[in-house]
Each structure stands twice: as structure tokens, then as C-alpha cells.
Amino acid sequence: MNHPTPPRAAGASLPTLFMLSLVLAGCALTSCAGSPPAPARAAQARQDKAVDNTAPAPGALLDRIVAVVNSDVILASELDLRVAVVQKQVLARNTPLPPVDVLRKQVLDQMVLNRIELQQADQHGITVSDDAVNQAMSRIASSQGLTLDQLPDRLKTEGVSYSDFREDLREQIIVRNMEQQVVNDQMHITPQEVEEEARADLNGGSSDAQYHLAHILIATPLNPTPDEVAAAQKKANDIYQKLKGGADFAATAVASSDDQQALKGGDLGWRKGSELPTVFASVVRQMKVGDVSEPIPSAIGFHIVKLVELKQTDKKYVVSQTHARHILIRPGELMTGDQAKAKISVLRQQIVAGADFAKLAESNSADPGSARQGGDLGWVDPGTMVPEFEDAMNKLQPGEISEPFQTQFGWHIVQVLGRRDADQTDEYRRNKAYEAIFNRKSDEIIQQWVSEAKDAAYIEYHLDG
């Protein structure tokens, strides 16, 4: 009968529906069948767009290839569309735009990475059904106070093609699913790690500290030569000096960072202290708001981190628990729903008249786990029972017995035996420590996987062609 509901993180408000799609795509993180492989479908779509049966005007410039990614291509028209979108996003965050040629290179780099991830997803057979895309689009529409039918008109006012929006959303979901599969395949967290993480948070006095970070990455290739490391370090040092001299961090990230968040000004959002990437966790904890770190070396390059904001609290987590017992009568082949209701009503009358609740539960309840304990459910945390059961239970004072009520399992009566406040701080810290380790390792696993996939890919740039 337990029905736990995992918490969900709320997405941030974004200035356009197109931007919102990139966030809400993460709401669909399971692989779905029913859609053709993304790279093949996307490549065909790009070919279809490139083919025009009408003769071009004399002297007209035909579309051209700006990048080759394995067997796929990126066209200048695709790049132009993406640059236009990114320009709107950057300006919406009040971040200065870099020179157009710098922005085009940054956007193209991100498109190349995205294409590589889609190809990897194709190789792993990850697809997303039309139904899954429709559900994601419905969530986006709903978040803007729209119906799904109203979404095309809203997109049109923002200069976004409905079909392009839909396919972009599909690809974002595919990439998220691919990344989740990579994380699931490589993730391993031991109980000892969780205990050590929780203890470190507690001893550090920052168990609930949250850091709003921005980040610039100057990447090195896998197995770099000493010259490649030296060149990356020099570039990182030059950027750091410019930042110390007053250069805008977000604009510098847009122009120079190799991180996947570069086009968002390097914004990493809020991270709990225990969720900070290992490579710069110790540095960030020593920083003050507004500080920018010196370049920090790692296996994938050099990191420059800015502490944008800091929140810090430390409190106990106390929940109100209920000690309850119940009897369940379940309808079935030999008993209709009405008969089950009638039987539970008779049992309640017997208990009110003085019959022993525990004995009746043991001999009649269809919940085998609690029936052996006289119907005793023990101390119940909020949110662990199905809503109908919890509502009925919460209305009772200690000692009271509910009227018969129905849930998906059948007909119940419940008696509240007591209530207490329980300090669950330790359990909360362990759960938080596990979540933090998972999030931190996820970031590191994905970053390493993307780096390896890029290093193994065949990439040609033709921006100057």
C-alpha cells in the first residue's frame, strides 16, 4: 500500500518557449520506441530542406556545408538559424554579444557536440515516440498558460517554426535519454561513500550551503601533448587576467568557454555544497560572492569558476508521524465492491461495540503484511500512503476509528493510535548526500563521455569555405 512520490525539481523561467523546450525536455528521461533514429531522420530532413526544385536566381548563393561530423553534415542555413536563436537568448540575459564570427564558432561547436550525442544515441537504439514529444510539448504549453493547440501560434509570434521546434525538442529528449543511459551504466555509489559525504557535510558546517556558479572551461584533448596542455593553460591564464581586469564573465564564457553551458554565459545554476564538481569543490568553498578562481587544472582542461551567489542554512528536519492500524477488505471474484463495503462496515460496528481490533484485523484483513501484526502499520511518515488513505488517517484524533473508505486496494477502516514529531535530520542528510554524490558523479561521467566521443569522432570545419 505504500506509495512514495519522488520529489521533482522545478525548472527556471526562461524568456522564450524555444529556450523553455531545452529545459523541459529533461522531464522525459526514459527511452521510447516508435520514432526513426534521430541522426538518420535529421540528416534526411536537412537534405530535404537543402533540395529545392525551383531554379535559383542568377548569382544566388546556395546552401553549403559548414561542418562534417562523422557521416553527417551541418549546413550554413542550420547554423544561421541557431545563431539567431542564441543571439536572442544571450541578449535576453543582458549579456554582451561577442563578435559574430566568435559566436558562430561557439554555436557551431555546440551543434557538433549535439550531433555527436545524437549519433551515439542512434547507435544505442535510443528513440523517442511521437506521444512522448506530444507530452513534453503539452507540458511546455501548460507552463505558459496555453493549450497544445495554441502553441503553434505562440511560436509563430516568436519567429520559431513549429516543425523545427518539435524536432529540436525530440532531439533534446533523445540526448537526455542517452546521457541518462551513460550515467546508469557507469554509476556506482557505496554506502560508505554516502556516510562519508554526510559526515563531511556535517563536520564542514555547510550541509545546506548552496552555491550559484558560473564556469569557463578551456578544454584539452584526451591524452594531450605537453604543448597542448601549455597552450590551454596560457589561454586560461589570459582569460583569467582579463576577468580580473573587469571583463564580463558571462560574455567571456559565451565567447571562449568549451563547456556545454557556454552559450548560457557559463551559468551552472545552484549547486549544493556536496554537489560541487570534485575538481573545484574545495576552491569554491573558500570563495566569497563575486570571486573568480584562478585556472584550475583537471583531466579535461582548465576551469575558471565564479561564485555568483551563496545561500547557507542549517536546520533540523522534523516530520509528524502517525501510528496507525487498519483493516482492508479487497473485492475479488468471490466478493463484489458492495459486499466488501458491507463487510468492512460490519467489522467497524463490532470494534465500536468492543471487539478486539487486532484480532479482527488478523483474521479478516487482506493486507498480509499488517494483518499478521494485528493491522499495525507502525509509525507512518507523511506522503508514504496513498492519498485517500492519508486523508482519512489525518482527519482522526488518537483513538478514533474512521468510517469505511475506498482506495485502489479496496475498502478500509483505520485507527490512529498516536502521533509524534520525529527528528529525521540524519536520514535527511544521508538521502541528501546520496543525491549529491549522484548529481556530482553524473556531471563528471557525462563530461568524460562527451569528451571521449568527441575525440573519437571525425570532425571537419568549413566556416571559411
mmCIF file with all atom_site columns, N, CA, C and O in Angstrom, residues 123-154:
data_model
loop_
_atom_site.group_PDB
_atom_site.id
_atom_site.type_symbol
_atom_site.label_atom_id
_atom_site.label_alt_id
_atom_site.label_comp_id
_atom_site.label_asym_id
_atom_site.label_entity_id
_atom_site.label_seq_id
_atom_site.pdbx_PDB_ins_code
_atom_site.Cartn_x
_atom_site.Cartn_y
_atom_site.Cartn_z
_atom_site.occupancy
_atom_site.B_iso_or_equiv
_atom_site.pdbx_formal_charge
_atom_site.auth_seq_id
_atom_site.auth_comp_id
_atom_site.auth_asym_id
_atom_site.auth_atom_id
_atom_site.pdbx_PDB_model_num
ATOM 1   N N  . GLN A 1 123 ? 23.243 4.866  -32.302 1.00 0.00 ? 123 GLN A N  1
ATOM 2   C CA . GLN A 1 123 ? 23.981 3.607  -32.203 1.00 0.00 ? 123 GLN A CA 1
ATOM 3   C C  . GLN A 1 123 ? 23.469 2.742  -31.052 1.00 0.00 ? 123 GLN A C  1
ATOM 4   O O  . GLN A 1 123 ? 23.547 1.518  -31.103 1.00 0.00 ? 123 GLN A O  1
ATOM 5   N N  . HIS A 1 124 ? 22.955 3.380  -30.014 1.00 0.00 ? 124 HIS A N  1
ATOM 6   C CA . HIS A 1 124 ? 22.433 2.645  -28.864 1.00 0.00 ? 124 HIS A CA 1
ATOM 7   C C  . HIS A 1 124 ? 20.932 2.348  -29.000 1.00 0.00 ? 124 HIS A C  1
ATOM 8   O O  . HIS A 1 124 ? 20.321 1.832  -28.074 1.00 0.00 ? 124 HIS A O  1
ATOM 9   N N  . GLY A 1 125 ? 20.356 2.716  -30.129 1.00 0.00 ? 125 GLY A N  1
ATOM 10  C CA . GLY A 1 125 ? 18.943 2.408  -30.364 1.00 0.00 ? 125 GLY A CA 1
ATOM 11  C C  . GLY A 1 125 ? 17.984 3.245  -29.552 1.00 0.00 ? 125 GLY A C  1
ATOM 12  O O  . GLY A 1 125 ? 16.841 2.823  -29.305 1.00 0.00 ? 125 GLY A O  1
ATOM 13  N N  . ILE A 1 126 ? 18.397 4.418  -29.139 1.00 0.00 ? 126 ILE A N  1
ATOM 14  C CA . ILE A 1 126 ? 17.531 5.280  -28.330 1.00 0.00 ? 126 ILE A CA 1
ATOM 15  C C  . ILE A 1 126 ? 16.675 6.143  -29.245 1.00 0.00 ? 126 ILE A C  1
ATOM 16  O O  . ILE A 1 126 ? 17.193 6.895  -30.065 1.00 0.00 ? 126 ILE A O  1
ATOM 17  N N  . THR A 1 127 ? 15.379 6.009  -29.120 1.00 0.00 ? 127 THR A N  1
ATOM 18  C CA . THR A 1 127 ? 14.431 6.803  -29.892 1.00 0.00 ? 127 THR A CA 1
ATOM 19  C C  . THR A 1 127 ? 13.383 7.387  -28.954 1.00 0.00 ? 127 THR A C  1
ATOM 20  O O  . THR A 1 127 ? 13.274 6.975  -27.791 1.00 0.00 ? 127 THR A O  1
ATOM 21  N N  . VAL A 1 128 ? 12.622 8.315  -29.457 1.00 0.00 ? 128 VAL A N  1
ATOM 22  C CA . VAL A 1 128 ? 11.560 8.944  -28.665 1.00 0.00 ? 128 VAL A CA 1
ATOM 23  C C  . VAL A 1 128 ? 10.287 8.948  -29.505 1.00 0.00 ? 128 VAL A C  1
ATOM 24  O O  . VAL A 1 128 ? 10.294 9.406  -30.654 1.00 0.00 ? 128 VAL A O  1
ATOM 25  N N  . SER A 1 129 ? 9.217  8.455  -28.950 1.00 0.00 ? 129 SER A N  1
ATOM 26  C CA . SER A 1 129 ? 7.967  8.340  -29.688 1.00 0.00 ? 129 SER A CA 1
ATOM 27  C C  . SER A 1 129 ? 7.295  9.690  -29.869 1.00 0.00 ? 129 SER A C  1
ATOM 28  O O  . SER A 1 129 ? 7.566  10.655 -29.142 1.00 0.00 ? 129 SER A O  1
ATOM 29  N N  . ASP A 1 130 ? 6.382  9.762  -30.827 1.00 0.00 ? 130 ASP A N  1
ATOM 30  C CA . ASP A 1 130 ? 5.598  10.977 -31.030 1.00 0.00 ? 130 ASP A CA 1
ATOM 31  C C  . ASP A 1 130 ? 4.784  11.301 -29.782 1.00 0.00 ? 130 ASP A C  1
ATOM 32  O O  . ASP A 1 130 ? 4.599  12.476 -29.434 1.00 0.00 ? 130 ASP A O  1
ATOM 33  N N  . ASP A 1 131 ? 4.272  10.274 -29.107 1.00 0.00 ? 131 ASP A N  1
ATOM 34  C CA . ASP A 1 131 ? 3.487  10.515 -27.892 1.00 0.00 ? 131 ASP A CA 1
ATOM 35  C C  . ASP A 1 131 ? 4.337  11.200 -26.827 1.00 0.00 ? 131 ASP A C  1
ATOM 36  O O  . ASP A 1 131 ? 3.867  12.107 -26.130 1.00 0.00 ? 131 ASP A O  1
ATOM 37  N N  . ALA A 1 132 ? 5.599  10.768 -26.684 1.00 0.00 ? 132 ALA A N  1
ATOM 38  C CA . ALA A 1 132 ? 6.473  11.380 -25.680 1.00 0.00 ? 132 ALA A CA 1
ATOM 39  C C  . ALA A 1 132 ? 6.747  12.841 -26.020 1.00 0.00 ? 132 ALA A C  1
ATOM 40  O O  . ALA A 1 132 ? 6.788  13.705 -25.142 1.00 0.00 ? 132 ALA A O  1
ATOM 41  N N  . VAL A 1 133 ? 6.935  13.125 -27.320 1.00 0.00 ? 133 VAL A N  1
ATOM 42  C CA . VAL A 1 133 ? 7.148  14.511 -27.738 1.00 0.00 ? 133 VAL A CA 1
ATOM 43  C C  . VAL A 1 133 ? 5.890  15.339 -27.476 1.00 0.00 ? 133 VAL A C  1
ATOM 44  O O  . VAL A 1 133 ? 5.967  16.470 -26.989 1.00 0.00 ? 133 VAL A O  1
ATOM 45  N N  . ASN A 1 134 ? 4.734  14.763 -27.783 1.00 0.00 ? 134 ASN A N  1
ATOM 46  C CA . ASN A 1 134 ? 3.474  15.474 -27.537 1.00 0.00 ? 134 ASN A CA 1
ATOM 47  C C  . ASN A 1 134 ? 3.305  15.795 -26.053 1.00 0.00 ? 134 ASN A C  1
ATOM 48  O O  . ASN A 1 134 ? 2.836  16.884 -25.682 1.00 0.00 ? 134 ASN A O  1
ATOM 49  N N  . GLN A 1 135 ? 3.656  14.847 -25.187 1.00 0.00 ? 135 GLN A N  1
ATOM 50  C CA . GLN A 1 135 ? 3.543  15.086 -23.752 1.00 0.00 ? 135 GLN A CA 1
ATOM 51  C C  . GLN A 1 135 ? 4.470  16.210 -23.313 1.00 0.00 ? 135 GLN A C  1
ATOM 52  O O  . GLN A 1 135 ? 4.091  17.069 -22.515 1.00 0.00 ? 135 GLN A O  1
ATOM 53  N N  . ALA A 1 136 ? 5.707  16.223 -23.839 1.00 0.00 ? 136 ALA A N  1
ATOM 54  C CA . ALA A 1 136 ? 6.646  17.284 -23.488 1.00 0.00 ? 136 ALA A CA 1
ATOM 55  C C  . ALA A 1 136 ? 6.142  18.633 -23.996 1.00 0.00 ? 136 ALA A C  1
ATOM 56  O O  . ALA A 1 136 ? 6.245  19.651 -23.301 1.00 0.00 ? 136 ALA A O  1
ATOM 57  N N  . MET A 1 137 ? 5.571  18.654 -25.186 1.00 0.00 ? 137 MET A N  1
ATOM 58  C CA . MET A 1 137 ? 5.046  19.898 -25.737 1.00 0.00 ? 137 MET A CA 1
ATOM 59  C C  . MET A 1 137 ? 3.838  20.379 -24.933 1.00 0.00 ? 137 MET A C  1
ATOM 60  O O  . MET A 1 137 ? 3.656  21.584 -24.724 1.00 0.00 ? 137 MET A O  1
ATOM 61  N N  . SER A 1 138 ? 3.035  19.448 -24.474 1.00 0.00 ? 138 SER A N  1
ATOM 62  C CA . SER A 1 138 ? 1.884  19.818 -23.637 1.00 0.00 ? 138 SER A CA 1
ATOM 63  C C  . SER A 1 138 ? 2.344  20.450 -22.333 1.00 0.00 ? 138 SER A C  1
ATOM 64  O O  . SER A 1 138 ? 1.743  21.418 -21.845 1.00 0.00 ? 138 SER A O  1
ATOM 65  N N  . ARG A 1 139 ? 3.431  19.907 -21.752 1.00 0.00 ? 139 ARG A N  1
ATOM 66  C CA . ARG A 1 139 ? 3.958  20.492 -20.520 1.00 0.00 ? 139 ARG A CA 1
ATOM 67  C C  . ARG A 1 139 ? 4.475  21.909 -20.775 1.00 0.00 ? 139 ARG A C  1
ATOM 68  O O  . ARG A 1 139 ? 4.291  22.801 -19.944 1.00 0.00 ? 139 ARG A O  1
ATOM 69  N N  . ILE A 1 140 ? 5.149  22.094 -21.912 1.00 0.00 ? 140 ILE A N  1
ATOM 70  C CA . ILE A 1 140 ? 5.654  23.419 -22.249 1.00 0.00 ? 140 ILE A CA 1
ATOM 71  C C  . ILE A 1 140 ? 4.497  24.394 -22.429 1.00 0.00 ? 140 ILE A C  1
ATOM 72  O O  . ILE A 1 140 ? 4.513  25.512 -21.904 1.00 0.00 ? 140 ILE A O  1
ATOM 73  N N  . ALA A 1 141 ? 3.485  23.973 -23.176 1.00 0.00 ? 141 ALA A N  1
ATOM 74  C CA . ALA A 1 141 ? 2.324  24.838 -23.397 1.00 0.00 ? 141 ALA A CA 1
ATOM 75  C C  . ALA A 1 141 ? 1.647  25.184 -22.075 1.00 0.00 ? 141 ALA A C  1
ATOM 76  O O  . ALA A 1 141 ? 1.334  26.343 -21.799 1.00 0.00 ? 141 ALA A O  1
ATOM 77  N N  . SER A 1 142 ? 1.447  24.167 -21.239 1.00 0.00 ? 142 SER A N  1
ATOM 78  C CA . SER A 1 142 ? 0.789  24.379 -19.950 1.00 0.00 ? 142 SER A CA 1
ATOM 79  C C  . SER A 1 142 ? 1.569  25.339 -19.076 1.00 0.00 ? 142 SER A C  1
ATOM 80  O O  . SER A 1 142 ? 0.991  26.181 -18.368 1.00 0.00 ? 142 SER A O  1
ATOM 81  N N  . SER A 1 143 ? 2.905  25.245 -19.092 1.00 0.00 ? 143 SER A N  1
ATOM 82  C CA . SER A 1 143 ? 3.727  26.126 -18.266 1.00 0.00 ? 143 SER A CA 1
ATOM 83  C C  . SER A 1 143 ? 3.592  27.585 -18.677 1.00 0.00 ? 143 SER A C  1
ATOM 84  O O  . SER A 1 143 ? 3.898  28.493 -17.908 1.00 0.00 ? 143 SER A O  1
ATOM 85  N N  . GLN A 1 144 ? 3.147  27.817 -19.927 1.00 0.00 ? 144 GLN A N  1
ATOM 86  C CA . GLN A 1 144 ? 2.946  29.174 -20.433 1.00 0.00 ? 144 GLN A CA 1
ATOM 87  C C  . GLN A 1 144 ? 1.478  29.583 -20.437 1.00 0.00 ? 144 GLN A C  1
ATOM 88  O O  . GLN A 1 144 ? 1.119  30.627 -20.988 1.00 0.00 ? 144 GLN A O  1
ATOM 89  N N  . GLY A 1 145 ? 0.634  28.755 -19.801 1.00 0.00 ? 145 GLY A N  1
ATOM 90  C CA . GLY A 1 145 ? -0.796 29.065 -19.751 1.00 0.00 ? 145 GLY A CA 1
ATOM 91  C C  . GLY A 1 145 ? -1.490 28.868 -21.083 1.00 0.00 ? 145 GLY A C  1
ATOM 92  O O  . GLY A 1 145 ? -2.505 29.523 -21.367 1.00 0.00 ? 145 GLY A O  1
ATOM 93  N N  . LEU A 1 146 ? -0.953 27.958 -21.909 1.00 0.00 ? 146 LEU A N  1
ATOM 94  C CA . LEU A 1 146 ? -1.511 27.705 -23.233 1.00 0.00 ? 146 LEU A CA 1
ATOM 95  C C  . LEU A 1 146 ? -1.993 26.271 -23.345 1.00 0.00 ? 146 LEU A C  1
ATOM 96  O O  . LEU A 1 146 ? -1.588 25.401 -22.572 1.00 0.00 ? 146 LEU A O  1
ATOM 97  N N  . THR A 1 147 ? -2.852 26.035 -24.331 1.00 0.00 ? 147 THR A N  1
ATOM 98  C CA . THR A 1 147 ? -3.181 24.664 -24.712 1.00 0.00 ? 147 THR A CA 1
ATOM 99  C C  . THR A 1 147 ? -2.214 24.246 -25.816 1.00 0.00 ? 147 THR A C  1
ATOM 100 O O  . THR A 1 147 ? -1.544 25.075 -26.433 1.00 0.00 ? 147 THR A O  1
ATOM 101 N N  . LEU A 1 148 ? -2.175 22.953 -26.075 1.00 0.00 ? 148 LEU A N  1
ATOM 102 C CA . LEU A 1 148 ? -1.287 22.455 -27.131 1.00 0.00 ? 148 LEU A CA 1
ATOM 103 C C  . LEU A 1 148 ? -1.681 23.042 -28.486 1.00 0.00 ? 148 LEU A C  1
ATOM 104 O O  . LEU A 1 148 ? -0.825 23.338 -29.321 1.00 0.00 ? 148 LEU A O  1
ATOM 105 N N  . ASP A 1 149 ? -2.985 23.243 -28.692 1.00 0.00 ? 149 ASP A N  1
ATOM 106 C CA . ASP A 1 149 ? -3.454 23.804 -29.964 1.00 0.00 ? 149 ASP A CA 1
ATOM 107 C C  . ASP A 1 149 ? -3.027 25.259 -30.136 1.00 0.00 ? 149 ASP A C  1
ATOM 108 O O  . ASP A 1 149 ? -2.903 25.753 -31.262 1.00 0.00 ? 149 ASP A O  1
ATOM 109 N N  . GLN A 1 150 ? -2.817 25.966 -29.015 1.00 0.00 ? 150 GLN A N  1
ATOM 110 C CA . GLN A 1 150 ? -2.418 27.377 -29.086 1.00 0.00 ? 150 GLN A CA 1
ATOM 111 C C  . GLN A 1 150 ? -0.909 27.540 -29.278 1.00 0.00 ? 150 GLN A C  1
ATOM 112 O O  . GLN A 1 150 ? -0.435 28.635 -29.595 1.00 0.00 ? 150 GLN A O  1
ATOM 113 N N  . LEU A 1 151 ? -0.162 26.464 -29.080 1.00 0.00 ? 151 LEU A N  1
ATOM 114 C CA . LEU A 1 151 ? 1.295  26.556 -29.116 1.00 0.00 ? 151 LEU A CA 1
ATOM 115 C C  . LEU A 1 151 ? 1.838  27.007 -30.475 1.00 0.00 ? 151 LEU A C  1
ATOM 116 O O  . LEU A 1 151 ? 2.739  27.857 -30.519 1.00 0.00 ? 151 LEU A O  1
ATOM 117 N N  . PRO A 1 152 ? 1.344  26.485 -31.606 1.00 0.00 ? 152 PRO A N  1
ATOM 118 C CA . PRO A 1 152 ? 1.909  26.920 -32.891 1.00 0.00 ? 152 PRO A CA 1
ATOM 119 C C  . PRO A 1 152 ? 1.829  28.432 -33.104 1.00 0.00 ? 152 PRO A C  1
ATOM 120 O O  . PRO A 1 152 ? 2.783  29.043 -33.593 1.00 0.00 ? 152 PRO A O  1
ATOM 121 N N  . ASP A 1 153 ? 0.697  29.042 -32.743 1.00 0.00 ? 153 ASP A N  1
ATOM 122 C CA . ASP A 1 153 ? 0.556  30.487 -32.929 1.00 0.00 ? 153 ASP A CA 1
ATOM 123 C C  . ASP A 1 153 ? 1.529  31.249 -32.043 1.00 0.00 ? 153 ASP A C  1
ATOM 124 O O  . ASP A 1 153 ? 2.100  32.258 -32.455 1.00 0.00 ? 153 ASP A O  1
ATOM 125 N N  . ARG A 1 154 ? 1.723  30.764 -30.812 1.00 0.00 ? 154 ARG A N  1
ATOM 126 C CA . ARG A 1 154 ? 2.667  31.423 -29.909 1.00 0.00 ? 154 ARG A CA 1
ATOM 127 C C  . ARG A 1 154 ? 4.093  31.331 -30.472 1.00 0.00 ? 154 ARG A C  1
ATOM 128 O O  . ARG A 1 154 ? 4.853  32.304 -30.434 1.00 0.00 ? 154 ARG A O  1
#
